[in-house]
Backbone as ProteinMPNN parsed JSONL, in Angstrom:
{"seq_chain_A": "MAKIFQETARAGMTRVVEPVARGLLRAGVSPNAVTVTGTVGVLVGALGFGARGQLVAGALIVTFFALTDMLDGTMARMSGGSTRFGAFLDSSMDRVADSAVFGAVAYLMATEGNHSGVAAALICLAAGGLVSYVKARAEGLGMTSNVGVAERTERLLIVGVGGLLTGLGVRPALEIALWLLAAVSIFTVGQRVVHVYRQAQLVGQE", "coords_chain_A": {"N_chain_A": [[81.218, 52.245, 70.676], [83.278, 53.771, 69.464], [81.866, 56.138, 69.063], [81.356, 56.911, 71.678], [83.961, 57.431, 72.54], [84.603, 59.563, 70.83], [82.756, 61.515, 71.696], [83.571, 61.861, 74.332], [86.183, 62.833, 73.984], [85.619, 65.201, 72.605], [84.167, 66.555, 74.547], [86.146, 66.997, 76.432], [87.855, 68.666, 74.948], [86.157, 70.819, 74.624], [86.083, 71.979, 77.151], [88.558, 73.147, 77.187], [88.475, 74.85, 75.002], [86.363, 76.679, 75.417], [87.058, 78.809, 77.352], [88.962, 80.19, 75.802], [87.414, 80.953, 73.63], [85.613, 82.725, 74.873], [87.386, 84.74, 75.64], [88.295, 85.7, 73.148], [85.895, 86.692, 72.075], [85.345, 88.728, 73.893], [87.416, 90.382, 73.208], [86.565, 91.35, 70.852], [86.759, 89.846, 68.552], [85.451, 88.176, 65.752], [83.493, 85.168, 65.08], [83.631, 84.508, 62.339], [86.042, 85.643, 61.543], [87.835, 84.034, 62.899], [87.32, 81.625, 61.614], [88.288, 82.131, 58.988], [90.972, 82.728, 59.576], [91.807, 80.274, 60.649], [91.625, 78.665, 58.365], [93.528, 79.86, 56.672], [95.805, 79.324, 58.19], [95.887, 76.493, 58.038], [96.338, 76.228, 55.286], [98.903, 77.361, 55.077], [100.375, 75.535, 56.643], [99.947, 73.117, 55.233], [100.577, 73.61, 52.446], [102.825, 75.255, 52.534], [104.629, 73.908, 54.143], [104.097, 71.029, 54.503], [103.806, 70.044, 51.807], [106.361, 70.417, 50.914], [107.805, 68.526, 52.147], [108.412, 68.948, 54.8], [107.339, 67.554, 57.22], [106.856, 67.313, 60.007], [106.654, 69.972, 61.01], [104.601, 70.828, 59.291], [102.479, 69.055, 59.974], [102.024, 69.715, 62.675], [101.301, 72.422, 62.504], [99.003, 72.307, 60.842], [97.321, 70.678, 62.422], [97.012, 72.273, 64.719], [95.694, 74.584, 63.697], [93.491, 73.381, 62.587], [91.957, 72.763, 64.747], [90.663, 75.095, 65.278], [88.253, 74.837, 64.145], [86.516, 73.896, 66.02], [86.635, 76.033, 67.727], [85.56, 78.365, 66.422], [82.918, 77.54, 66.124], [82.124, 77.285, 68.793], [82.374, 79.928, 69.617], [80.399, 81.105, 68.012], [78.103, 79.913, 69.066], [78.16, 80.931, 71.7], [77.755, 83.596, 71.193], [75.176, 83.822, 70.455], [74.369, 82.089, 68.47], [74.994, 80.57, 65.248], [75.158, 82.483, 62.246], [73.489, 82.486, 59.036], [75.249, 83.104, 56.968], [77.633, 82.717, 58.318], [77.591, 79.945, 58.8], [77.649, 79.052, 56.159], [80.132, 80.111, 55.329], [81.89, 78.762, 57.054], [81.563, 76.063, 56.275], [82.403, 76.218, 53.611], [85.082, 77.111, 53.859], [86.116, 74.915, 55.197], [86.143, 72.993, 53.157], [88.026, 74.121, 51.446], [90.328, 74.006, 53.067], [90.564, 71.209, 53.516], [91.004, 70.332, 50.891], [93.478, 71.497, 50.403], [95.114, 70.172, 52.268], [95.015, 67.385, 51.514], [95.65, 67.607, 48.858], [98.254, 68.597, 49.053], [99.501, 66.423, 50.296], [99.161, 64.46, 48.333], [100.699, 65.612, 46.295], [103.256, 65.588, 47.495], [103.651, 62.805, 47.776], [103.691, 62.127, 45.074], [106.027, 63.409, 44.199], [107.846, 61.801, 45.424], [107.59, 59.504, 44.086], [105.727, 57.683, 44.95], [103.234, 55.946, 44.099], [101.115, 54.495, 45.157], [100.619, 55.875, 47.527], [99.79, 58.325, 46.45], [97.388, 57.547, 45.224], [95.931, 56.8, 47.518], [95.749, 59.268, 48.862], [94.2, 60.742, 47.053], [91.83, 59.277, 47.07], [91.081, 59.736, 49.724], [90.613, 62.489, 49.581], [88.434, 62.636, 47.775], [86.527, 60.967, 49.066], [86.296, 62.264, 51.524], [85.101, 64.647, 50.719], [82.659, 63.604, 49.891], [81.635, 62.657, 52.317], [81.007, 65.046, 53.615], [79.255, 66.168, 51.724], [77.071, 64.371, 51.6], [75.954, 64.715, 54.133], [75.244, 67.47, 54.014], [73.437, 67.463, 51.86], [71.436, 65.785, 52.84], [70.496, 67.308, 54.998], [69.519, 69.449, 53.563], [67.269, 68.311, 52.518], [65.67, 68.085, 54.646], [66.34, 66.137, 56.5], [68.543, 64.324, 58.77], [72.069, 63.652, 59.082], [74.177, 63.234, 60.765], [76.186, 61.276, 61.526], [78.667, 58.65, 61.846], [82.052, 57.367, 61.695], [84.213, 58.841, 60.92], [84.433, 61.897, 61.034], [85.139, 65.356, 60.17], [87.185, 66.443, 61.894], [88.342, 64.131, 62.996], [89.354, 62.978, 60.653], [91.36, 64.781, 59.843], [93.045, 64.614, 62.041], [93.933, 61.967, 61.887], [95.438, 61.923, 59.466], [97.238, 63.85, 60.199], [98.646, 62.711, 62.378], [99.825, 60.581, 61.042], [101.499, 61.994, 59.246], [103.161, 63.312, 61.075], [104.483, 61.151, 62.379], [105.825, 60.038, 60.192], [107.514, 62.158, 59.552], [109.115, 62.028, 61.764], [110.593, 59.845, 61.28], [109.372, 57.359, 60.964], [108.793, 55.898, 58.317], [106.687, 54.521, 56.736], [104.364, 55.44, 57.898], [102.671, 57.619, 57.118], [101.549, 56.813, 54.664], [100.212, 54.503, 55.499], [98.393, 55.666, 57.275], [96.888, 57.146, 55.452], [95.641, 55.155, 53.857], [94.157, 53.889, 55.843], [92.513, 56.009, 56.56], [91.188, 56.408, 54.125], [89.657, 54.072, 54.012], [87.992, 54.292, 56.35], [86.672, 56.636, 55.744], [85.184, 56.033, 53.44], [83.567, 54.094, 54.592], [82.173, 55.709, 56.381], [80.709, 57.316, 54.62], [78.975, 55.347, 53.647], [77.637, 54.723, 56.057], [76.233, 57.114, 56.496], [74.591, 57.293, 54.236], [72.95, 55.031, 54.613], [71.743, 55.807, 57.011], [70.236, 58.036, 56.189], [68.576, 56.776, 54.339], [67.015, 55.121, 56.005], [65.597, 57.061, 57.421], [64.126, 58.164, 55.333], [62.545, 55.992, 54.673], [60.843, 55.885, 56.855], [59.096, 57.96, 56.398], [58.008, 57.242, 54.081], [59.314, 57.885, 51.655], [61.37, 56.679, 50.262]], "CA_chain_A": [[82.442, 52.55, 71.422], [83.955, 54.89, 68.793], [81.087, 57.354, 69.292], [81.584, 57.302, 73.065], [85.296, 58.029, 72.595], [84.523, 60.862, 70.158], [82.033, 62.461, 72.536], [84.409, 62.142, 75.497], [87.28, 63.686, 73.531], [85.068, 66.52, 72.295], [83.818, 67.208, 75.809], [87.405, 67.467, 77.008], [88.314, 69.808, 74.157], [85.258, 71.944, 74.868], [86.503, 72.641, 78.393], [89.742, 73.94, 76.864], [88.153, 75.838, 73.975], [85.406, 77.699, 75.858], [87.693, 80.039, 77.875], [89.59, 80.908, 74.694], [86.321, 81.561, 72.861], [85.128, 83.887, 75.621], [88.398, 85.786, 75.562], [88.284, 86.291, 71.803], [84.663, 87.483, 71.928], [85.527, 89.967, 74.67], [88.37, 91.22, 72.475], [85.916, 91.851, 69.639], [87.048, 88.979, 67.399], [84.232, 87.496, 65.319], [83.673, 83.769, 64.676], [84.018, 84.435, 60.927], [87.474, 85.952, 61.464], [88.533, 82.829, 63.35], [87.162, 80.646, 60.532], [89.219, 82.461, 57.9], [92.33, 82.581, 60.104], [92.094, 78.846, 60.729], [91.842, 78.154, 57.006], [94.831, 80.357, 56.217], [96.821, 78.556, 58.906], [95.967, 75.154, 57.439], [96.976, 76.389, 53.977], [100.336, 77.567, 55.3], [100.959, 74.282, 57.098], [99.878, 72.08, 54.2], [101.265, 73.965, 51.203], [104.123, 75.86, 52.798], [105.533, 72.983, 54.833], [103.849, 69.629, 54.19], [104.08, 69.719, 50.41], [107.81, 70.494, 50.712], [108.436, 67.44, 52.88], [108.645, 69.314, 56.205], [106.106, 66.961, 57.719], [106.633, 67.573, 61.428], [106.13, 71.335, 61.11], [103.322, 70.872, 58.59], [101.446, 68.35, 60.744], [101.726, 70.473, 63.891], [100.586, 73.653, 62.127], [97.668, 71.94, 60.362], [96.523, 70.198, 63.551], [96.686, 73.412, 65.576], [94.69, 75.448, 63.092], [92.272, 72.605, 62.353], [91.167, 72.806, 65.978], [89.833, 76.306, 65.286], [86.926, 74.449, 63.683], [85.71, 73.847, 67.248], [86.66, 77.346, 68.362], [84.603, 79.296, 65.816], [81.575, 77.074, 66.44], [81.855, 77.628, 70.192], [82.163, 81.377, 69.659], [79.087, 81.399, 67.43], [77.084, 79.505, 70.04], [78.184, 81.856, 72.831], [77.305, 84.93, 70.772], [73.767, 83.787, 70.077], [74.089, 81.144, 67.39], [75.622, 80.835, 63.959], [74.356, 83.109, 61.201], [73.468, 81.697, 57.799], [76.508, 83.313, 56.252], [78.69, 82.081, 59.1], [77.551, 78.503, 58.524], [78.108, 78.886, 54.777], [81.565, 80.388, 55.282], [82.585, 77.691, 57.754], [81.545, 74.875, 55.434], [83.225, 76.484, 52.42], [86.485, 77.139, 54.259], [86.504, 73.533, 55.498], [86.458, 72.306, 51.898], [89.296, 74.682, 50.98], [91.396, 73.462, 53.905], [90.701, 69.78, 53.236], [91.62, 70.188, 49.566], [94.886, 71.858, 50.531], [95.822, 69.115, 53.006], [95.175, 66.152, 50.747], [96.382, 67.966, 47.642], [99.667, 68.693, 49.427], [99.987, 65.062, 50.543], [99.251, 63.796, 47.028], [101.866, 66.197, 45.604], [104.465, 65.07, 48.133], [103.783, 61.406, 47.4], [104.059, 62.073, 43.658], [107.443, 63.771, 44.056], [108.633, 60.689, 45.935], [107.327, 58.337, 43.251], [104.883, 56.751, 45.697], [101.948, 55.968, 43.408], [100.106, 53.986, 46.081], [100.293, 56.977, 48.417], [99.009, 59.294, 45.678], [96.032, 56.999, 45.091], [95.266, 56.88, 48.821], [95.444, 60.674, 49.146], [93.093, 61.168, 46.188], [90.618, 58.641, 47.59], [90.731, 60.492, 50.936], [90.072, 63.78, 49.167], [87.105, 62.428, 47.209], [85.625, 60.407, 50.077], [86.043, 63.311, 52.506], [84.104, 65.533, 50.128], [81.369, 62.906, 49.907], [81.148, 62.641, 53.704], [80.391, 66.351, 53.876], [78.147, 66.4, 50.791], [75.913, 63.561, 52.003], [75.333, 65.388, 55.28], [74.626, 68.725, 53.57], [72.283, 67.142, 51.01], [70.386, 65.257, 53.709], [69.917, 68.431, 55.741], [68.753, 70.231, 52.611], [66.01, 67.612, 52.289], [64.944, 68.039, 55.907], [66.732, 64.975, 57.304], [69.834, 64.474, 59.431], [73.063, 62.641, 58.712], [75.323, 63.532, 61.621], [76.676, 60.004, 62.057], [79.872, 58.189, 61.16], [83.263, 57.248, 62.507], [85.284, 59.716, 60.422], [84.048, 63.269, 60.742], [86.274, 66.14, 59.664], [88.271, 66.554, 62.868], [89.008, 62.838, 63.065], [90.106, 62.757, 59.41], [92.571, 65.592, 59.87], [93.937, 64.094, 63.076], [94.549, 60.727, 61.393], [96.503, 62.249, 58.506], [98.239, 64.614, 60.934], [99.487, 61.769, 63.126], [100.636, 59.875, 60.046], [102.548, 62.894, 58.773], [104.092, 63.559, 62.173], [105.314, 59.957, 62.57], [106.727, 59.93, 59.037], [108.53, 63.189, 59.729], [110.018, 61.612, 62.848], [111.399, 58.707, 60.827], [108.59, 56.142, 60.719], [108.502, 56.227, 56.925], [105.408, 54.082, 56.154], [103.228, 55.858, 58.722], [101.743, 58.493, 56.409], [100.79, 56.026, 53.693], [99.296, 53.647, 56.262], [97.32, 56.536, 57.764], [96.041, 57.51, 54.313], [94.781, 54.02, 53.497], [93.2, 53.732, 56.94], [91.555, 57.098, 56.436], [90.369, 56.138, 52.943], [88.697, 53.027, 54.371], [86.973, 54.766, 57.295], [85.879, 57.68, 55.079], [84.209, 55.334, 52.601], [82.621, 53.474, 55.52], [81.339, 56.783, 56.909], [79.738, 57.648, 53.567], [77.961, 54.297, 53.692], [76.834, 54.907, 57.278], [75.338, 58.256, 56.337], [73.577, 56.94, 53.238], [72.001, 54.123, 55.276], [70.995, 56.595, 57.996], [69.246, 58.832, 55.457], [67.608, 55.842, 53.752], [66.093, 54.696, 57.056], [64.702, 58.186, 57.696], [63.218, 58.281, 54.198], [61.573, 54.895, 54.779], [59.865, 56.196, 57.895], [58.09, 58.884, 55.861], [57.533, 56.692, 52.809], [59.874, 58.607, 50.522], [62.609, 56.056, 49.813]], "C_chain_A": [[83.166, 53.757, 70.813], [83.229, 56.199, 69.069], [81.281, 57.857, 70.721], [82.933, 57.988, 73.208], [85.282, 59.416, 71.972], [83.872, 61.897, 71.065], [82.846, 62.839, 73.768], [85.541, 63.095, 75.132], [86.782, 65.101, 73.242], [84.688, 67.284, 73.565], [85.06, 67.76, 76.483], [87.934, 68.684, 76.281], [87.457, 71.039, 74.415], [85.666, 72.712, 76.118], [87.736, 73.518, 78.175], [89.376, 75.114, 75.96], [87.291, 76.982, 74.52], [86.058, 78.943, 76.463], [88.358, 80.866, 76.775], [88.523, 81.636, 73.881], [85.788, 82.802, 73.564], [86.1, 85.051, 75.526], [88.411, 86.478, 74.215], [87.043, 87.147, 71.584], [84.771, 88.795, 72.693], [86.472, 90.93, 73.96], [87.792, 91.742, 71.165], [86.197, 91.044, 68.395], [85.778, 88.22, 67.035], [84.516, 86.032, 64.982], [84.131, 83.629, 63.222], [85.508, 84.716, 60.749], [88.3, 84.744, 61.887], [88.459, 81.747, 62.28], [88.182, 80.881, 59.43], [90.659, 82.288, 58.357], [92.732, 81.116, 60.18], [92.384, 78.243, 59.37], [93.191, 78.603, 56.461], [95.964, 79.587, 56.896], [97.002, 77.166, 58.351], [96.66, 75.217, 56.079], [98.484, 76.558, 54.111], [101.01, 76.255, 55.707], [101.032, 73.237, 56.0], [100.742, 72.404, 52.993], [102.668, 74.51, 51.448], [105.124, 74.912, 53.425], [105.329, 71.531, 54.401], [104.217, 69.239, 52.775], [105.566, 69.736, 50.094], [108.549, 69.429, 51.505], [108.751, 67.749, 54.326], [107.426, 68.874, 57.017], [105.83, 67.245, 59.191], [106.02, 68.965, 61.607], [104.75, 71.427, 60.466], [102.202, 70.241, 59.398], [101.047, 69.139, 61.985], [100.921, 71.735, 63.574], [99.161, 73.335, 61.695], [96.782, 71.502, 61.521], [96.09, 71.351, 64.448], [95.56, 74.248, 64.98], [93.404, 74.698, 62.771], [91.368, 72.631, 63.574], [90.348, 74.092, 66.099], [88.435, 76.014, 64.768], [85.976, 74.316, 64.874], [85.577, 75.236, 67.861], [85.63, 78.283, 67.756], [83.164, 78.871, 66.083], [81.175, 77.417, 67.862], [81.594, 79.121, 70.328], [80.793, 81.752, 69.115], [77.968, 81.053, 68.404], [77.005, 80.494, 71.197], [77.64, 83.232, 72.475], [75.871, 84.92, 70.24], [73.42, 82.864, 68.944], [74.71, 81.569, 66.074], [74.652, 81.526, 63.002], [74.378, 82.223, 59.964], [74.78, 81.864, 57.031], [77.662, 82.654, 56.99], [78.759, 80.593, 58.845], [78.052, 78.212, 57.113], [79.619, 79.07, 54.671], [82.363, 79.253, 55.912], [82.679, 76.444, 56.891], [82.448, 75.041, 54.214], [84.711, 76.473, 52.751], [87.001, 75.747, 54.638], [86.901, 72.791, 54.232], [87.775, 72.818, 51.317], [90.462, 74.066, 51.743], [91.636, 71.985, 53.616], [91.385, 69.543, 51.896], [93.107, 70.49, 49.625], [95.674, 70.74, 51.204], [96.066, 67.906, 52.121], [95.822, 66.404, 49.384], [97.875, 68.029, 47.908], [100.266, 67.301, 49.642], [100.144, 64.313, 49.222], [100.462, 64.306, 46.245], [103.161, 65.643, 46.166], [104.706, 63.618, 47.743], [104.212, 61.263, 45.944], [105.525, 62.414, 43.457], [108.361, 62.662, 44.54], [108.438, 59.418, 45.112], [106.462, 57.29, 43.922], [103.471, 56.775, 45.115], [100.818, 55.447, 44.302], [99.666, 55.09, 47.038], [99.476, 58.049, 47.721], [97.566, 58.834, 45.565], [95.268, 57.118, 46.399], [94.861, 58.309, 49.146], [94.259, 61.163, 48.319], [91.779, 60.537, 46.627], [90.139, 59.374, 48.842], [90.076, 61.818, 50.583], [88.648, 63.624, 48.648], [86.12, 61.941, 48.26], [85.299, 61.437, 51.153], [85.01, 64.305, 52.003], [82.718, 64.911, 50.148], [80.772, 62.86, 51.313], [80.409, 63.941, 54.008], [79.175, 66.586, 52.989], [76.896, 65.64, 51.213], [75.186, 64.221, 53.171], [74.591, 66.647, 54.838], [73.372, 68.459, 52.741], [71.117, 66.622, 51.842], [69.704, 66.39, 54.465], [69.098, 69.327, 54.828], [67.389, 69.619, 52.306], [65.207, 67.441, 53.583], [65.238, 66.837, 56.767], [68.074, 65.258, 57.968], [70.775, 63.373, 58.984], [74.341, 62.853, 59.511], [75.802, 62.267, 62.331], [77.977, 59.657, 61.341], [81.097, 58.228, 62.03], [84.351, 58.225, 62.086], [84.733, 61.075, 60.027], [85.317, 64.088, 60.483], [87.445, 66.19, 60.637], [89.064, 65.258, 62.958], [89.85, 62.578, 61.817], [91.421, 63.533, 59.423], [93.562, 65.1, 60.918], [94.647, 62.821, 62.602], [95.687, 61.047, 60.431], [97.604, 63.049, 59.195], [99.188, 63.72, 61.708], [100.388, 60.991, 62.168], [101.785, 60.724, 59.533], [103.601, 63.148, 59.829], [105.031, 62.369, 62.374], [106.289, 59.768, 61.416], [107.851, 60.948, 59.143], [109.537, 62.852, 60.804], [110.795, 60.348, 62.503], [110.663, 57.409, 60.612], [108.013, 56.245, 59.308], [107.145, 55.747, 56.405], [104.179, 54.691, 56.823], [102.212, 56.697, 57.949], [100.91, 57.7, 55.405], [99.793, 55.104, 54.39], [98.108, 54.463, 56.759], [96.353, 56.903, 56.639], [95.112, 56.373, 53.92], [93.752, 53.739, 54.581], [92.1, 54.776, 56.825], [90.639, 56.897, 55.237], [89.278, 55.127, 53.276], [87.601, 53.555, 55.287], [86.115, 55.87, 56.687], [84.803, 57.049, 54.201], [83.141, 54.676, 53.477], [81.662, 54.516, 56.078], [80.303, 57.237, 55.888], [78.61, 56.624, 53.571], [77.053, 54.421, 54.899], [75.8, 56.018, 57.09], [74.241, 57.981, 55.314], [72.517, 56.036, 53.862], [71.136, 54.882, 56.27], [69.902, 57.419, 57.314], [68.174, 57.926, 54.859], [66.569, 55.407, 54.786], [65.115, 55.809, 57.419], [63.665, 58.331, 56.582], [62.168, 57.186, 54.241], [60.461, 55.221, 55.76], [58.766, 57.125, 57.39], [57.611, 58.447, 54.487], [58.062, 57.386, 51.594], [61.171, 57.98, 50.02], [62.622, 55.903, 48.301]], "O_chain_A": [[83.611, 54.65, 71.533], [83.856, 57.237, 69.282], [81.362, 59.062, 70.96], [83.053, 58.997, 73.903], [85.878, 60.347, 72.515], [84.366, 63.018, 71.194], [82.821, 63.989, 74.205], [85.83, 64.042, 75.864], [87.441, 66.081, 73.59], [84.865, 68.5, 73.648], [85.037, 68.858, 77.04], [88.407, 69.631, 76.909], [87.958, 72.163, 74.426], [85.605, 73.941, 76.148], [87.939, 74.505, 78.883], [89.889, 76.222, 76.119], [87.473, 78.133, 74.122], [85.65, 80.053, 76.12], [88.321, 82.096, 76.809], [88.704, 82.79, 73.493], [85.54, 83.821, 72.919], [85.696, 86.201, 75.354], [88.524, 87.701, 74.141], [87.126, 88.214, 70.974], [84.346, 89.844, 72.209], [86.344, 92.147, 74.094], [88.454, 92.492, 70.448], [85.909, 91.499, 67.288], [85.103, 87.68, 67.912], [85.646, 85.684, 64.639], [84.923, 82.742, 62.902], [86.163, 84.102, 59.906], [89.345, 84.464, 61.299], [89.433, 81.026, 62.061], [88.86, 79.953, 58.99], [91.485, 81.76, 57.612], [93.852, 80.751, 59.822], [93.28, 77.41, 59.231], [93.913, 77.812, 55.855], [96.959, 79.24, 56.258], [98.13, 76.695, 58.201], [97.477, 74.355, 55.757], [99.251, 75.968, 53.35], [102.071, 75.904, 55.192], [102.044, 72.552, 55.848], [101.546, 71.578, 52.56], [103.586, 74.258, 50.667], [106.332, 75.084, 53.263], [106.28, 70.872, 53.979], [104.868, 68.217, 52.56], [105.993, 69.133, 49.109], [109.78, 69.421, 51.538], [109.305, 66.901, 55.025], [106.605, 69.688, 57.44], [104.672, 67.402, 59.578], [104.995, 69.119, 62.272], [103.838, 72.033, 61.028], [101.112, 70.801, 59.506], [99.863, 69.224, 62.313], [99.976, 72.074, 64.287], [98.217, 74.001, 62.12], [95.621, 71.905, 61.601], [94.942, 71.405, 64.887], [94.594, 74.583, 65.665], [92.337, 75.307, 62.689], [90.147, 72.533, 63.448], [89.441, 74.173, 66.927], [87.529, 76.833, 64.924], [84.782, 74.587, 64.756], [84.546, 75.577, 68.44], [84.892, 78.938, 68.492], [82.285, 79.716, 66.249], [80.032, 77.795, 68.119], [80.699, 79.535, 71.066], [80.104, 82.605, 69.676], [77.005, 81.806, 68.549], [75.911, 80.857, 71.631], [77.129, 83.95, 73.334], [75.414, 85.898, 69.648], [72.275, 82.853, 68.491], [74.925, 82.753, 65.816], [73.469, 81.189, 62.956], [75.199, 81.311, 59.863], [75.343, 80.898, 56.516], [78.565, 82.095, 56.368], [79.844, 80.032, 58.691], [78.787, 77.249, 56.893], [80.304, 78.289, 54.01], [83.386, 78.83, 55.373], [83.744, 75.836, 56.784], [83.167, 74.118, 53.832], [85.51, 75.896, 52.014], [88.173, 75.434, 54.427], [87.88, 72.045, 54.227], [88.551, 72.042, 50.76], [91.458, 73.655, 51.149], [92.782, 71.556, 53.486], [92.239, 68.664, 51.772], [93.908, 69.819, 48.975], [96.772, 70.398, 50.765], [97.203, 67.45, 51.99], [96.465, 65.516, 48.825], [98.675, 67.572, 47.092], [101.392, 67.031, 49.225], [101.136, 63.616, 49.012], [101.167, 63.524, 45.608], [104.061, 65.27, 45.414], [105.831, 63.238, 47.417], [105.006, 60.383, 45.613], [106.202, 61.787, 42.642], [109.517, 62.581, 44.123], [109.04, 58.383, 45.4], [106.459, 56.13, 43.51], [102.615, 57.528, 45.578], [99.685, 55.918, 44.205], [98.478, 55.227, 47.328], [98.568, 58.625, 48.321], [96.635, 59.61, 45.779], [94.095, 57.49, 46.403], [93.763, 58.547, 49.648], [93.414, 61.908, 48.816], [90.73, 61.179, 46.568], [88.943, 59.61, 49.008], [89.099, 62.221, 51.212], [87.757, 64.383, 49.029], [84.999, 62.445, 48.341], [84.171, 61.491, 51.643], [84.148, 64.753, 52.758], [81.724, 65.594, 50.39], [79.562, 63.005, 51.487], [79.322, 63.931, 54.586], [78.173, 67.14, 53.443], [75.793, 66.187, 51.192], [73.956, 64.278, 53.196], [73.447, 66.87, 55.236], [72.362, 69.146, 52.899], [69.961, 66.965, 51.594], [68.478, 66.427, 54.563], [68.097, 69.904, 55.255], [66.466, 70.318, 51.889], [64.195, 66.741, 53.608], [64.47, 66.533, 57.68], [68.67, 66.313, 57.751], [70.342, 62.3, 58.563], [75.446, 62.675, 58.998], [75.822, 62.192, 63.559], [78.34, 60.292, 60.351], [81.185, 59.01, 62.977], [85.318, 58.421, 62.822], [84.581, 61.375, 58.843], [86.429, 63.567, 60.568], [88.589, 65.996, 60.228], [90.294, 65.272, 62.991], [90.942, 62.018, 61.913], [92.469, 63.0, 59.056], [94.774, 65.162, 60.711], [95.829, 62.625, 62.887], [96.783, 60.502, 60.566], [98.772, 62.944, 58.823], [100.399, 63.941, 61.7], [101.566, 60.77, 62.449], [102.91, 60.242, 59.397], [104.794, 63.196, 59.527], [106.239, 62.552, 62.522], [107.44, 59.385, 61.626], [109.007, 60.637, 58.856], [110.674, 63.322, 60.773], [111.559, 59.836, 63.322], [111.251, 56.442, 60.126], [106.86, 56.642, 59.138], [106.49, 56.5, 55.684], [103.06, 54.478, 56.357], [101.007, 56.502, 58.112], [99.698, 57.896, 55.311], [98.663, 54.943, 53.929], [96.962, 54.019, 56.68], [95.142, 56.964, 56.85], [93.926, 56.595, 53.677], [92.61, 53.391, 54.283], [90.916, 54.473, 56.973], [89.444, 57.183, 55.316], [88.123, 55.292, 52.882], [86.419, 53.308, 55.048], [84.956, 56.03, 57.069], [83.649, 57.48, 54.215], [81.956, 54.698, 53.143], [80.471, 54.245, 56.233], [79.156, 57.512, 56.24], [77.435, 56.983, 53.506], [75.839, 54.246, 54.788], [74.641, 55.875, 57.478], [73.095, 58.388, 55.503], [71.321, 56.251, 53.663], [69.934, 54.635, 56.366], [68.776, 57.492, 57.806], [66.992, 58.271, 54.872], [65.379, 55.335, 54.479], [63.945, 55.545, 57.694], [62.489, 58.585, 56.84], [61.014, 57.424, 53.882], [59.297, 54.886, 55.539], [57.64, 57.09, 57.886], [56.897, 59.183, 53.807], [57.36, 57.484, 50.587], [61.992, 58.67, 49.415], [63.592, 55.395, 47.74]]}, "name": "protein", "num_of_chains": 1, "seq": "MAKIFQETARAGMTRVVEPVARGLLRAGVSPNAVTVTGTVGVLVGALGFGARGQLVAGALIVTFFALTDMLDGTMARMSGGSTRFGAFLDSSMDRVADSAVFGAVAYLMATEGNHSGVAAALICLAAGGLVSYVKARAEGLGMTSNVGVAERTERLLIVGVGGLLTGLGVRPALEIALWLLAAVSIFTVGQRVVHVYRQAQLVGQE"}
């Protein structure tokens, strides 16, 4: 059910993103430029606003620029496919952006004396890195690991909604979102490990 919802949501977003991608390509903007711009935007939202407690502005800015992750991929596909450097840059910038988001949240929680929130943010940061690493390592070994309930876009949306609600006065929302995200991220790591293990069994390399 979760996968069906994810695919439906992504299909809807694709219909919105594709015209924008075409327009940017016609204007001579490269997918790599969009990747870097999106990362800079996330950094501004997370460190410039979120870490200072301006959660509504921070959440909106981070969410907006996080969606460029779909935009640069769509542009690359329309222009003939992603280059090796483009794929490397995209993955690297994703890790920079994720570190900024959860680092900013952990800093904010620490300034408020919320040790439980700090722990949740750090678990999210570590587990999110593992989600991406497991996939990259599996692909490096010739297998796939594109499964799981908490891929990058979903992770950022969960923390973004939590930050937005907290900024609007629902104080526990961000911490609740962080613990929820920590749980689903760890579950996603497990899903991917099991998926790779089953592939390895099929070729007798477990």
